[in-house]
Amino acid sequence: GVDERAVALRLVERKICEATVFDTDGRVRLPSDMFYKKNVLVLRGLFRPFTKLHEDMISAASAEFFCEEEGNPSRTIYESTKNGQDEEVCYLRDASQVLLEISTADITHNGDSLDWTTSLGLDEKKFLNRLDAVLATGHPVMLSNFFEYFRVAQYLQQAIGKGKGHLAIVLGVPAIKSLFDEQYYKTLSGGILENFGRMARADLSMYLYPTVDEKDNVITANTLELTEEVDDLYQFLLKRKVIRPVEFFDKALLAKFGSQSASKKVSDMVESGDDAWMEYMPGKVVDYIKENGTEEETLDIKAAVKSYM
């Protein structure tokens, strides 16, 4: 029969529809069915592959975005020990949802075409393999043709319902630098200011996950330096808490990945035959790849991993 996931991919790629959402079972769902009246945290990326750093970005931002004041109807997200007693210190908002987004609009990755494209068009099998591996994280996935963040925000806020829930995106330092690059807003009459104005209307919060530079210095939302032309705008958004620093991140994990792109680091390990790549990916994703590679690929774990990246 026809694979509805492949059909959805073609519809988005040809811009017949803006986006499609897959639940954790890989079924195509209406965005409103998935996100209405929910608080949604989004992580955008190619996930080539999904790494432990992506996982920490989600958990660290969740610990802040999904938390509410004590006394509100919710459930505990973590506990601390004080005087031998377990103390509830953070509550998870009701109706919270993490969403992973992959965009076909990002047609380049370090100068190369998206890896599920060929000279003959899209490679459906490559995309479906990637989709399945990302769904193994336990989070739904949205495939879109959005490039600008405000388009993602407008689309999801419509599904959530105005005033019905909150929306946030967690992103890294390279992404925030691109977000403040004025060259991407030449098609908007109001330029970069129009971009952030549209994001504000969508009631979007952004959580900035830190990075490590080549000298092993940790760069956070509070220490990030942008060009003089946009730094005042960045500082304004930081003070207004439109941009928020991620504070509860895994410092050891961040140091382990270093300044290199997380996915690039893992893919380079796989390519070179370094078995240490498994230490950098969530166990459930590694297990899925091992269990679902073709019989031939299973004999060669490198080939199996590459077919899902």
CSV table of C-alpha atoms in Angstrom, one decimal:
chain,number,residue,atom,x,y,z
A,1,GLY,CA,0.0,0.0,0.0
A,2,VAL,CA,0.9,3.7,-0.1
A,3,ASP,CA,3.0,4.9,2.8
A,4,GLU,CA,1.2,8.0,4.1
A,5,ARG,CA,4.4,9.3,5.6
A,6,ALA,CA,6.0,9.4,2.1
A,7,VAL,CA,2.9,11.1,0.7
A,8,ALA,CA,3.1,13.7,3.5
A,9,LEU,CA,6.8,14.3,2.7
A,10,ARG,CA,5.9,15.0,-1.0
A,11,LEU,CA,3.1,17.4,0.0
A,12,VAL,CA,5.4,19.4,2.2
A,13,GLU,CA,8.3,19.3,-0.2
A,14,ARG,CA,6.1,20.6,-3.1
A,15,LYS,CA,4.6,23.2,-0.8
A,16,ILE,CA,1.1,21.8,-1.3
A,17,CYS,CA,0.9,22.0,2.5
A,18,GLU,CA,3.2,23.9,5.0
A,19,ALA,CA,3.8,21.1,7.4
A,20,THR,CA,2.7,17.7,8.6
A,21,VAL,CA,2.9,16.1,12.1
A,22,PHE,CA,3.7,12.5,12.9
A,23,ASP,CA,2.9,11.1,16.3
A,24,THR,CA,5.3,8.7,18.1
A,25,ASP,CA,3.8,5.8,16.1
A,26,GLY,CA,4.6,7.5,12.8
A,27,ARG,CA,1.0,8.2,12.0
A,28,VAL,CA,0.1,11.5,10.3
A,29,ARG,CA,-2.0,13.7,12.7
A,30,LEU,CA,-3.7,17.0,12.6
A,31,PRO,CA,-1.7,19.6,14.5
A,32,SER,CA,-4.8,20.8,16.5
A,33,ASP,CA,-5.4,17.2,17.7
A,34,MET,CA,-1.8,17.0,19.0
A,35,PHE,CA,-1.3,20.5,20.4
A,36,TYR,CA,-4.6,22.2,21.2
A,37,LYS,CA,-4.5,23.7,24.7
A,38,LYS,CA,-1.0,22.4,25.3
A,39,ASN,CA,2.3,24.0,26.2
A,40,VAL,CA,4.7,23.0,23.4
A,41,LEU,CA,8.5,23.0,23.4
A,42,VAL,CA,10.2,22.8,20.0
A,43,LEU,CA,13.6,21.7,19.0
A,44,ARG,CA,14.5,22.3,15.3
A,45,GLY,CA,17.2,20.4,13.5
A,46,LEU,CA,18.3,17.9,10.9
A,47,PHE,CA,19.1,15.3,13.7
A,48,ARG,CA,21.8,13.6,11.6
A,49,PRO,CA,21.8,11.9,14.0
A,50,PHE,CA,19.8,12.7,17.2
A,51,THR,CA,22.5,12.9,19.9
A,52,LYS,CA,22.6,13.1,23.7
A,53,LEU,CA,23.2,16.8,23.4
A,54,HIS,CA,19.9,17.2,21.6
A,55,GLU,CA,18.4,15.2,24.5
A,56,ASP,CA,20.0,17.5,27.1
A,57,MET,CA,18.7,20.6,25.2
A,58,ILE,CA,15.2,19.2,25.6
A,59,SER,CA,15.5,18.1,29.2
A,60,ALA,CA,17.3,21.3,30.3
A,61,ALA,CA,14.7,23.6,28.6
A,62,SER,CA,11.9,21.5,29.9
A,63,ALA,CA,13.0,21.8,33.4
A,64,GLU,CA,12.4,25.6,33.1
A,65,PHE,CA,9.7,26.0,30.5
A,66,PHE,CA,7.4,23.2,31.8
A,67,CYS,CA,7.8,24.2,35.5
A,68,GLU,CA,5.2,26.1,37.5
A,69,GLU,CA,4.9,27.5,41.0
A,70,GLU,CA,4.3,25.1,43.8
A,71,GLY,CA,0.6,24.6,44.5
A,72,ASN,CA,-0.5,24.6,40.9
A,73,PRO,CA,-2.1,21.3,39.6
A,74,SER,CA,0.9,19.5,38.1
A,75,ARG,CA,3.3,16.7,38.7
A,76,THR,CA,6.8,16.7,40.0
A,77,ILE,CA,9.6,16.8,37.3
A,78,TYR,CA,12.4,16.2,39.7
A,79,GLU,CA,13.1,16.1,43.5
A,80,SER,CA,15.9,17.2,45.8
A,81,THR,CA,16.9,15.8,49.1
A,82,LYS,CA,16.9,18.2,52.1
A,83,ASN,CA,17.4,17.0,55.6
A,84,GLY,CA,16.8,13.4,54.5
A,85,GLN,CA,13.4,14.3,53.0
A,86,ASP,CA,12.4,14.3,49.4
A,87,GLU,CA,11.3,17.8,48.5
A,88,GLU,CA,9.3,18.7,45.4
A,89,VAL,CA,11.1,21.6,43.7
A,90,CYS,CA,9.7,21.8,40.2
A,91,TYR,CA,6.3,21.0,38.9
A,92,LEU,CA,5.5,20.0,35.3
A,93,ARG,CA,2.7,22.0,33.7
A,94,ASP,CA,-0.3,20.0,32.7
A,95,ALA,CA,-0.6,19.2,29.0
A,96,SER,CA,3.0,19.7,28.1
A,97,GLN,CA,4.4,18.4,24.8
A,98,VAL,CA,7.9,18.3,23.3
A,99,LEU,CA,8.1,18.5,19.5
A,100,LEU,CA,11.0,17.9,17.1
A,101,GLU,CA,10.9,19.7,13.8
A,102,ILE,CA,12.7,19.0,10.6
A,103,SER,CA,12.5,21.6,7.8
A,104,THR,CA,12.8,20.9,4.1
A,105,ALA,CA,13.5,24.6,3.7
A,106,ASP,CA,17.0,24.1,5.1
A,107,ILE,CA,18.3,22.8,1.8
A,108,THR,CA,21.9,23.0,2.8
A,109,HIS,CA,24.0,21.5,5.7
A,110,ASN,CA,27.6,22.7,5.7
A,111,GLY,CA,27.2,23.4,2.0
A,112,ASP,CA,25.8,20.0,1.1
A,113,SER,CA,22.2,19.2,0.0
A,114,LEU,CA,20.0,17.6,2.6
A,115,ASP,CA,21.0,14.0,2.8
A,116,TRP,CA,17.7,12.6,1.8
A,117,THR,CA,17.9,14.4,-1.6
A,118,THR,CA,19.5,13.2,-4.8
A,119,SER,CA,19.9,14.5,-8.3
A,120,LEU,CA,16.6,12.8,-9.1
A,121,GLY,CA,14.7,14.4,-6.1
A,122,LEU,CA,13.9,13.2,-2.6
A,123,ASP,CA,15.1,9.8,-1.4
A,124,GLU,CA,12.0,8.6,0.4
A,125,LYS,CA,13.6,5.6,2.1
A,126,LYS,CA,16.4,7.8,3.5
A,127,PHE,CA,13.9,10.2,4.9
A,128,LEU,CA,11.6,7.5,6.4
A,129,ASN,CA,14.6,5.8,8.0
A,130,ARG,CA,15.6,9.2,9.6
A,131,LEU,CA,12.0,9.8,10.7
A,132,ASP,CA,11.8,6.4,12.4
A,133,ALA,CA,15.1,6.9,14.2
A,134,VAL,CA,14.0,10.3,15.5
A,135,LEU,CA,10.6,9.0,16.6
A,136,ALA,CA,12.5,6.4,18.7
A,137,THR,CA,13.2,9.3,21.1
A,138,GLY,CA,9.5,9.1,22.1
A,139,HIS,CA,8.7,12.6,20.8
A,140,PRO,CA,6.4,13.5,17.9
A,141,VAL,CA,8.0,15.0,14.8
A,142,MET,CA,6.9,17.9,12.5
A,143,LEU,CA,8.1,18.1,8.9
A,144,SER,CA,7.8,21.6,7.5
A,145,ASN,CA,8.9,23.8,4.7
A,146,PHE,CA,9.4,26.7,7.2
A,147,PHE,CA,12.7,28.6,7.2
A,148,GLU,CA,11.9,31.5,9.5
A,149,TYR,CA,11.2,30.9,13.2
A,150,PHE,CA,8.2,33.2,13.2
A,151,ARG,CA,6.5,30.9,10.6
A,152,VAL,CA,7.0,27.9,12.9
A,153,ALA,CA,5.6,29.9,15.8
A,154,GLN,CA,2.5,31.2,13.9
A,155,TYR,CA,1.7,27.7,12.6
A,156,LEU,CA,1.9,26.0,16.0
A,157,GLN,CA,0.2,28.8,17.9
A,158,GLN,CA,-2.8,28.4,15.6
A,159,ALA,CA,-2.9,24.7,16.5
A,160,ILE,CA,-2.5,25.5,20.2
A,161,GLY,CA,-5.2,28.1,20.2
A,162,LYS,CA,-4.7,31.8,21.1
A,163,GLY,CA,-4.3,32.1,24.8
A,164,LYS,CA,-4.8,28.4,25.3
A,165,GLY,CA,-1.2,27.4,25.8
A,166,HIS,CA,2.4,28.5,25.7
A,167,LEU,CA,5.0,28.0,23.0
A,168,ALA,CA,8.8,27.9,23.3
A,169,ILE,CA,11.8,26.9,21.1
A,170,VAL,CA,15.1,25.7,22.5
A,171,LEU,CA,18.0,26.5,20.3
A,172,GLY,CA,21.8,26.6,20.4
A,173,VAL,CA,24.3,29.5,20.0
A,174,PRO,CA,24.9,28.8,16.2
A,175,ALA,CA,21.2,29.0,15.6
A,176,ILE,CA,20.7,32.2,17.6
A,177,LYS,CA,23.5,33.8,15.6
A,178,SER,CA,21.7,32.9,12.4
A,179,LEU,CA,18.5,34.2,13.8
A,180,PHE,CA,20.1,37.6,14.2
A,181,ASP,CA,21.7,37.6,10.8
A,182,GLU,CA,20.0,40.4,8.8
A,183,GLN,CA,20.7,38.8,5.4
A,184,TYR,CA,17.9,36.3,6.0
A,185,TYR,CA,15.2,39.0,6.2
A,186,LYS,CA,15.7,40.8,3.0
A,187,THR,CA,12.3,39.6,1.7
A,188,LEU,CA,10.6,41.2,4.7
A,189,SER,CA,9.8,44.9,4.3
A,190,GLY,CA,10.5,45.5,8.0
A,191,GLY,CA,13.6,43.4,7.9
A,192,ILE,CA,14.9,41.8,11.1
A,193,LEU,CA,12.5,43.9,13.3
A,194,GLU,CA,9.5,42.6,11.4
A,195,ASN,CA,10.8,39.1,12.0
A,196,PHE,CA,10.9,39.6,15.8
A,197,GLY,CA,7.7,41.5,15.8
A,198,ARG,CA,5.9,38.5,14.2
A,199,MET,CA,7.5,36.2,16.7
A,200,ALA,CA,6.3,38.4,19.6
A,201,ARG,CA,2.7,38.3,18.2
A,202,ALA,CA,3.0,34.5,18.3
A,203,ASP,CA,3.9,34.7,22.0
A,204,LEU,CA,7.1,32.8,21.5
A,205,SER,CA,9.8,32.3,24.1
A,206,MET,CA,13.3,31.1,23.2
A,207,TYR,CA,15.5,29.1,25.5
A,208,LEU,CA,19.2,29.4,24.6
A,209,TYR,CA,21.3,26.4,25.3
A,210,PRO,CA,25.0,27.2,25.9
A,211,THR,CA,28.0,26.1,23.7
A,212,VAL,CA,31.7,25.7,24.1
A,213,ASP,CA,34.1,27.7,22.0
A,214,GLU,CA,37.5,26.5,20.7
A,215,LYS,CA,39.2,27.6,23.9
A,216,ASP,CA,36.7,25.5,26.0
A,217,ASN,CA,34.9,28.7,27.3
A,218,VAL,CA,31.2,28.2,28.0
A,219,ILE,CA,29.1,30.7,26.1
A,220,THR,CA,25.7,31.4,27.5
A,221,ALA,CA,22.8,33.6,26.7
A,222,ASN,CA,24.2,36.2,29.2
A,223,THR,CA,27.8,36.1,27.7
A,224,LEU,CA,27.0,35.8,24.0
A,225,GLU,CA,28.4,38.6,21.9
A,226,LEU,CA,26.8,39.5,18.6
A,227,THR,CA,27.6,42.2,16.0
A,228,GLU,CA,27.2,45.8,17.1
A,229,GLU,CA,24.3,46.3,14.7
A,230,VAL,CA,22.1,43.7,16.4
A,231,ASP,CA,23.5,43.5,19.9
A,232,ASP,CA,21.1,46.1,21.3
A,233,LEU,CA,18.1,44.2,20.0
A,234,TYR,CA,19.4,41.0,21.5
A,235,GLN,CA,20.0,42.6,24.9
A,236,PHE,CA,16.5,44.1,24.8
A,237,LEU,CA,14.9,40.6,24.1
A,238,LEU,CA,17.1,39.1,26.8
A,239,LYS,CA,15.9,41.7,29.3
A,240,ARG,CA,12.3,41.2,28.3
A,241,LYS,CA,12.8,37.4,28.8
A,242,VAL,CA,11.8,36.7,25.2
A,243,ILE,CA,15.2,35.0,25.1
A,244,ARG,CA,16.0,33.0,28.3
A,245,PRO,CA,19.2,31.3,29.3
A,246,VAL,CA,19.1,27.5,29.8
A,247,GLU,CA,20.7,27.1,33.2
A,248,PHE,CA,20.2,23.4,34.2
A,249,PHE,CA,22.3,21.8,31.5
A,250,ASP,CA,24.8,18.9,31.7
A,251,LYS,CA,28.2,20.7,31.9
A,252,ALA,CA,30.1,17.4,31.6
A,253,LEU,CA,28.2,16.4,28.4
A,254,LEU,CA,28.7,19.9,26.9
A,255,ALA,CA,32.4,19.6,27.5
A,256,LYS,CA,32.5,16.1,26.0
A,257,PHE,CA,31.0,17.3,22.8
A,258,GLY,CA,33.2,20.4,22.7
A,259,SER,CA,32.9,23.1,20.0
A,260,GLN,CA,32.1,20.8,17.1
A,261,SER,CA,28.6,20.3,15.9
A,262,ALA,CA,27.1,17.4,17.9
A,263,SER,CA,25.7,15.6,14.9
A,264,LYS,CA,28.8,16.2,12.9
A,265,LYS,CA,31.0,14.8,15.7
A,266,VAL,CA,28.9,11.6,15.8
A,267,SER,CA,28.7,11.1,12.0
A,268,ASP,CA,32.4,11.6,11.7
A,269,MET,CA,32.9,8.8,14.3
A,270,VAL,CA,30.6,6.5,12.5
A,271,GLU,CA,32.4,7.2,9.2
A,272,SER,CA,35.8,6.5,10.7
A,273,GLY,CA,34.6,3.3,12.4
A,274,ASP,CA,35.0,4.7,15.9
A,275,ASP,CA,32.7,2.6,18.1
A,276,ALA,CA,32.6,5.4,20.7
A,277,TRP,CA,29.8,7.0,18.7
A,278,MET,CA,27.4,4.9,20.8
A,279,GLU,CA,28.4,7.0,23.9
A,280,TYR,CA,27.1,10.1,22.2
A,281,MET,CA,23.6,8.9,21.2
A,282,PRO,CA,20.6,8.0,23.4
A,283,GLY,CA,20.5,4.3,24.1
A,284,LYS,CA,16.9,4.0,22.8
A,285,VAL,CA,17.9,5.5,19.4
A,286,VAL,CA,21.0,3.2,19.2
A,287,ASP,CA,18.9,0.2,20.1
A,288,TYR,CA,16.3,1.1,17.4
A,289,ILE,CA,18.9,1.3,14.7
A,290,LYS,CA,20.5,-2.0,15.7
A,291,GLU,CA,17.2,-3.8,15.8
A,292,ASN,CA,15.7,-2.3,12.6
A,293,GLY,CA,18.6,-2.3,10.2
A,294,THR,CA,18.2,-4.7,7.3
A,295,GLU,CA,19.7,-8.1,7.7
A,296,GLU,CA,22.7,-7.1,5.6
A,297,GLU,CA,23.1,-3.8,7.4
A,298,THR,CA,23.0,-5.5,10.8
A,299,LEU,CA,26.1,-7.4,9.9
A,300,ASP,CA,27.8,-4.1,9.4
A,301,ILE,CA,26.8,-1.7,12.2
A,302,LYS,CA,28.4,1.2,10.4
A,303,ALA,CA,26.2,0.7,7.3
A,304,ALA,CA,23.1,0.3,9.6
A,305,VAL,CA,23.8,3.6,11.4
A,306,LYS,CA,24.5,5.5,8.2
A,307,SER,CA,21.2,4.3,6.7
A,308,TYR,CA,19.4,6.0,9.6
A,309,MET,CA,21.4,9.3,9.5
